[in-house]
Amino acid sequence: MTEDDRFQRMIRSQKFLDRIPHMSALGVQLEDFDVGRVTVRLPYRADIVGNPDTGVLAGGAISALLDNACGSSVVARVAKPNAFATLDLRIDYMRPAEPGRDVLAFAECYKVTRLIAFVRGYAYHDDPAKPIANAAATFMFTGRGELPQAKAAP
Amino acid sequence: MSFRDTFERMKRTGDFSGLQEAVPYARFMGISIAEQEGRLVTAMAYAETLIGNTALPALHGGTIAALLELAALFQIAYEIDTPAMPKTITITIDYMRSGAARDTFARARATRIGRRVANVRAEAWQDDPDRPIAAANVNFLLA
């Protein structure tokens, strides 16, 4: 197996999230992975509740989940250990998460230029048509060299 | 007692030490509030669980987003009296520098407080308040 293959395999596995301490602290799980598209799950837990009156998860935890999903979709698109930094992230909250329910986040890296990656995503419970939050993010590549495109899922 | 009432009491007494007891997520993130010259400073105590990139190391961008949002929320809840906590409608974060593995601080300023909506600007820094690592615009729906 080449180093590229090993990297491809790693980013498609839970190991990729487990290497990120804040994601591992939140217990985030990889749900789905394809070229430029990632879905992750934040299991409901009482210790990340933001509103003690209602039991609703903190917006910050959902922001972190979306931020990570957006970054992961860039990795899923370029499929190389290419360093990049978040330039900006916008999140619109449409409705509160429901207490007791997991939150999923989908992100899609829909455009990559030499320096910038453009991403959109959303968070939901089980129906993407009923989003909890919407995200738009841009990332800047800080490494050098050509950007290879990801291989299609086997 | 609702969290809004708890927060009102903290405002009145100037003692915000009960925040982590009242809000599970504040405890999870190591978030605390201090009052400085009529403004709040929200702090996020460094912990390994806040890291996003172990190679650098750097704080997870999401933790900085969370800190900025909370700083904006606390500042607006500090400045106005409403029966319920304001709700975030949108947050836009600009990342200027990567966050080092150390304590991070944020403060916010309401740029406009309307009847229904408040616009708040928040900044996060580590060593120097004049060298922010990230800034955010947050729009809140006031109950």
Coordinates of C-alpha atoms in Angstrom, one line a residue:
Chain A
M1 CA 0.0 0.0 0.0
T2 CA 1.4 3.4 -0.9
E3 CA 1.4 6.3 1.5
D4 CA -1.4 7.9 -0.5
D5 CA -3.5 4.8 -0.1
R6 CA -2.9 4.7 3.6
F7 CA -3.9 8.4 3.9
Q8 CA -7.0 7.7 1.8
R9 CA -7.9 4.8 4.1
M10 CA -7.3 6.8 7.3
I11 CA -9.4 9.8 6.3
R12 CA -12.3 7.5 5.6
S13 CA -12.2 6.0 9.0
Q14 CA -13.2 7.0 12.5
K15 CA -9.5 7.2 13.3
F16 CA -9.4 10.5 11.4
L17 CA -11.8 12.1 13.9
D18 CA -10.3 10.4 16.9
R19 CA -7.0 12.1 16.2
I20 CA -8.7 15.5 16.7
P21 CA -8.9 15.9 20.5
H22 CA -11.9 18.3 20.6
M23 CA -13.9 15.9 18.3
S24 CA -13.0 12.9 20.4
A25 CA -13.9 14.9 23.6
L26 CA -17.4 15.6 22.0
G27 CA -17.7 11.9 21.0
V28 CA -18.2 12.8 17.3
Q29 CA -18.6 9.8 15.0
L30 CA -18.0 9.5 11.2
E31 CA -21.3 8.6 9.5
D32 CA -20.5 8.9 5.8
F33 CA -17.5 9.8 3.6
D34 CA -17.3 10.4 -0.1
V35 CA -15.2 12.6 -2.4
G36 CA -15.6 16.2 -1.0
R37 CA -18.6 15.1 1.2
V38 CA -18.6 14.2 4.9
T39 CA -21.3 13.5 7.4
V40 CA -20.6 13.3 11.1
R41 CA -22.7 12.7 14.2
L42 CA -22.7 14.4 17.5
P43 CA -24.3 12.1 20.1
Y44 CA -26.6 13.9 22.5
R45 CA -25.1 14.2 26.0
A46 CA -26.1 16.1 29.1
D47 CA -22.6 17.6 29.6
I48 CA -22.8 19.8 26.5
V49 CA -26.2 21.3 27.2
G50 CA -26.2 25.1 26.7
N51 CA -29.6 25.8 28.0
P52 CA -30.1 24.2 31.4
D53 CA -33.9 25.1 31.3
T54 CA -34.6 23.1 28.2
G55 CA -31.8 20.6 27.8
V56 CA -31.0 21.9 24.3
L57 CA -27.4 21.4 23.1
A58 CA -25.1 24.4 23.1
G59 CA -24.9 26.3 19.8
G60 CA -21.1 26.2 20.3
A61 CA -21.1 22.4 20.2
I62 CA -23.0 22.5 16.9
S63 CA -20.7 25.2 15.5
A64 CA -17.7 23.0 16.4
L65 CA -19.4 20.0 14.7
L66 CA -20.1 22.1 11.6
D67 CA -16.6 23.6 11.5
N68 CA -15.1 20.2 11.7
A69 CA -17.5 18.7 9.1
C70 CA -16.5 21.6 6.7
G71 CA -12.8 21.1 7.3
S72 CA -13.1 17.3 6.8
S73 CA -14.9 17.8 3.5
V74 CA -11.9 19.7 2.2
V75 CA -9.6 16.8 3.2
A76 CA -12.2 14.5 1.5
R77 CA -11.8 16.5 -1.6
V78 CA -8.1 17.0 -1.9
A79 CA -7.2 13.7 -0.2
K80 CA -3.7 14.7 0.7
P81 CA -2.3 15.7 4.0
N82 CA -2.4 19.3 2.9
A83 CA -2.3 21.9 5.6
F84 CA -5.1 24.5 5.6
A85 CA -6.5 27.1 7.9
T86 CA -10.1 28.3 8.3
L87 CA -10.6 31.8 6.9
D88 CA -14.2 32.3 7.8
L89 CA -17.2 30.4 8.9
R90 CA -20.8 31.6 9.0
I91 CA -23.5 29.7 10.7
D92 CA -27.2 30.5 10.6
Y93 CA -29.4 28.9 13.3
M94 CA -32.8 28.1 12.0
R95 CA -34.2 26.2 15.0
P96 CA -32.9 24.8 18.3
A97 CA -31.8 21.2 18.4
E98 CA -34.3 18.9 20.2
P99 CA -33.3 17.7 23.6
G100 CA -32.2 14.1 23.7
R101 CA -31.5 13.7 20.0
D102 CA -28.2 13.3 18.1
V103 CA -27.2 16.0 15.7
L104 CA -25.8 15.2 12.3
A105 CA -23.7 17.6 10.2
F106 CA -23.2 17.3 6.4
A107 CA -20.6 19.3 4.6
E108 CA -19.6 19.5 1.0
C109 CA -16.5 21.1 -0.5
Y110 CA -17.9 22.3 -3.7
K111 CA -15.0 24.3 -5.1
V112 CA -11.3 24.3 -4.8
T113 CA -8.9 26.8 -6.3
R114 CA -5.1 27.0 -6.0
L115 CA -5.3 28.6 -2.6
I116 CA -9.0 28.5 -1.4
A117 CA -11.5 25.8 -0.7
F118 CA -15.2 26.7 -0.5
V119 CA -17.6 24.7 1.6
R120 CA -21.3 24.6 2.5
G121 CA -23.0 22.4 5.1
Y122 CA -25.9 22.0 7.4
A123 CA -26.8 20.3 10.7
Y124 CA -30.0 18.3 11.2
H125 CA -31.5 15.5 13.3
D126 CA -32.7 13.0 10.7
D127 CA -34.2 15.0 7.9
P128 CA -31.9 17.3 5.9
A129 CA -35.0 19.2 4.7
K130 CA -35.5 20.3 8.3
P131 CA -32.1 21.9 9.1
I132 CA -31.1 23.1 12.6
A133 CA -28.3 25.2 11.2
N134 CA -26.7 26.1 7.9
A135 CA -23.0 26.7 7.4
A136 CA -20.7 28.4 4.8
A137 CA -17.0 28.3 5.2
T138 CA -13.8 29.1 3.3
F139 CA -10.4 27.6 4.0
M140 CA -6.9 28.6 2.7
F141 CA -4.2 26.1 1.9
T142 CA -1.1 26.9 3.7
G143 CA 1.1 24.1 2.2
R144 CA 2.7 24.1 -1.2
G145 CA 2.4 22.1 -4.4
E146 CA -0.3 20.8 -6.6
L147 CA -3.6 19.7 -5.2
P148 CA -4.5 16.2 -6.3
Q149 CA -8.1 15.3 -6.6
A150 CA -9.7 12.6 -4.4
K151 CA -10.4 9.2 -5.9
A152 CA -14.0 8.0 -6.0
A153 CA -15.0 5.8 -3.2
P154 CA -14.2 2.1 -4.1
Chain B
M1 CA -34.9 29.3 38.8
S2 CA -34.4 29.8 35.0
F3 CA -30.9 30.4 33.6
R4 CA -32.0 34.0 32.8
D5 CA -32.8 34.6 36.5
T6 CA -29.5 33.0 37.5
F7 CA -27.7 35.3 35.1
E8 CA -29.6 38.4 36.4
R9 CA -28.5 37.5 39.9
M10 CA -24.9 37.1 38.7
K11 CA -25.2 40.6 37.1
R12 CA -26.6 42.1 40.3
T13 CA -24.0 40.7 42.6
G14 CA -21.1 40.9 40.1
D15 CA -20.3 37.3 41.1
F16 CA -20.2 35.1 38.0
S17 CA -18.6 32.1 39.7
G18 CA -21.8 30.1 39.5
L19 CA -21.7 30.0 35.6
Q20 CA -20.1 26.5 35.3
E21 CA -22.5 25.1 37.8
A22 CA -25.5 26.5 35.9
V23 CA -24.5 25.7 32.3
P24 CA -23.0 22.2 31.6
Y25 CA -21.4 23.4 28.3
A26 CA -19.6 26.2 30.1
R27 CA -18.1 23.6 32.4
F28 CA -17.2 21.3 29.5
M29 CA -15.4 24.2 27.7
G30 CA -13.8 25.7 30.8
I31 CA -15.7 29.0 30.2
S32 CA -15.8 31.7 32.9
I33 CA -16.8 35.3 33.1
A34 CA -15.2 38.3 34.7
E35 CA -16.5 41.9 34.9
Q36 CA -14.0 44.6 33.8
E37 CA -14.9 48.2 33.7
G38 CA -18.5 47.7 32.9
R39 CA -17.8 45.0 30.3
L40 CA -17.5 41.3 30.5
V41 CA -14.5 39.3 29.6
T42 CA -15.2 35.7 28.8
A43 CA -12.3 33.2 29.3
M44 CA -11.8 29.7 28.0
A45 CA -9.2 27.9 30.2
Y46 CA -6.8 25.8 28.2
A47 CA -7.4 22.1 28.2
E48 CA -6.1 19.4 25.9
T49 CA -9.7 18.6 24.9
L50 CA -9.9 22.0 23.1
I51 CA -7.2 21.1 20.6
G52 CA -8.0 20.6 16.9
N53 CA -4.6 20.1 15.4
T54 CA -2.1 18.2 17.6
A55 CA 0.8 18.8 15.2
L56 CA 0.9 22.6 15.6
P57 CA -0.7 22.4 18.3
A58 CA -3.7 24.7 17.7
L59 CA -7.1 25.1 19.3
H60 CA -10.0 23.7 17.3
G61 CA -11.6 26.5 15.3
G62 CA -15.0 25.4 16.7
T63 CA -13.9 26.1 20.2
I64 CA -13.0 29.7 19.2
A65 CA -16.4 30.0 17.5
A66 CA -18.1 28.8 20.7
L67 CA -16.1 31.2 22.9
L68 CA -17.0 34.2 20.6
E69 CA -20.7 33.2 20.5
L70 CA -20.8 32.9 24.3
A71 CA -18.9 36.2 24.8
A72 CA -21.4 37.9 22.6
L73 CA -24.4 36.3 24.3
F74 CA -23.2 37.1 27.8
Q75 CA -22.4 40.8 26.8
I76 CA -25.9 41.3 25.4
A77 CA -27.6 39.6 28.3
Y78 CA -25.5 41.8 30.6
E79 CA -26.6 45.0 28.8
I80 CA -30.3 44.4 28.5
D81 CA -33.1 43.0 30.6
T82 CA -35.3 40.5 28.8
P83 CA -37.4 37.7 30.2
A84 CA -35.5 35.0 28.2
M85 CA -31.9 34.6 27.0
P86 CA -31.3 36.1 23.5
K87 CA -31.2 33.5 20.7
T88 CA -28.4 33.4 18.1
I89 CA -29.7 33.9 14.6
T90 CA -26.4 34.1 12.7
I91 CA -22.7 34.1 13.6
T92 CA -19.9 34.9 11.2
I93 CA -16.4 34.2 12.3
D94 CA -13.1 35.5 10.8
Y95 CA -10.1 33.6 11.8
M96 CA -6.9 35.8 11.9
R97 CA -4.3 33.6 13.7
S98 CA -4.3 30.1 14.9
G99 CA -5.1 29.6 18.6
A100 CA -2.1 28.4 20.6
A101 CA -2.4 25.8 23.4
R102 CA -3.2 28.3 26.1
D103 CA -6.0 30.3 27.8
T104 CA -8.1 32.4 25.4
F105 CA -10.2 35.5 26.2
A106 CA -13.0 37.2 24.4
R107 CA -15.0 40.4 24.8
A108 CA -17.9 41.8 22.9
R109 CA -19.6 45.1 22.1
A110 CA -23.2 45.6 21.0
T111 CA -23.1 47.7 17.8
R112 CA -26.9 48.0 17.8
I113 CA -29.6 46.9 20.2
G114 CA -33.0 47.1 18.6
R115 CA -36.4 46.0 19.8
R116 CA -36.2 42.5 18.2
V117 CA -32.6 42.1 17.1
A118 CA -29.2 42.9 18.6
N119 CA -26.0 43.1 16.5
V120 CA -22.8 42.2 18.4
R121 CA -19.1 42.3 17.5
A122 CA -16.9 39.9 19.5
E123 CA -13.1 39.5 19.5
A124 CA -10.9 36.7 20.9
W125 CA -7.3 37.0 21.9
Q126 CA -4.6 35.2 23.8
D127 CA -1.5 37.3 24.6
D128 CA -2.6 40.8 23.5
P129 CA -6.2 42.2 23.2
D130 CA -5.0 44.3 20.3
R131 CA -3.8 41.2 18.4
P132 CA -7.1 39.2 18.1
I133 CA -6.9 35.6 16.9
A134 CA -10.5 35.7 15.7
A135 CA -13.5 38.0 15.5
A136 CA -17.2 37.4 15.0
N137 CA -20.4 39.3 14.1
V138 CA -23.3 37.8 15.9
N139 CA -27.0 38.7 15.4
F140 CA -29.4 37.8 18.3
L141 CA -33.1 37.5 18.4
L142 CA -34.3 39.2 21.5
A143 CA -37.3 37.5 23.1

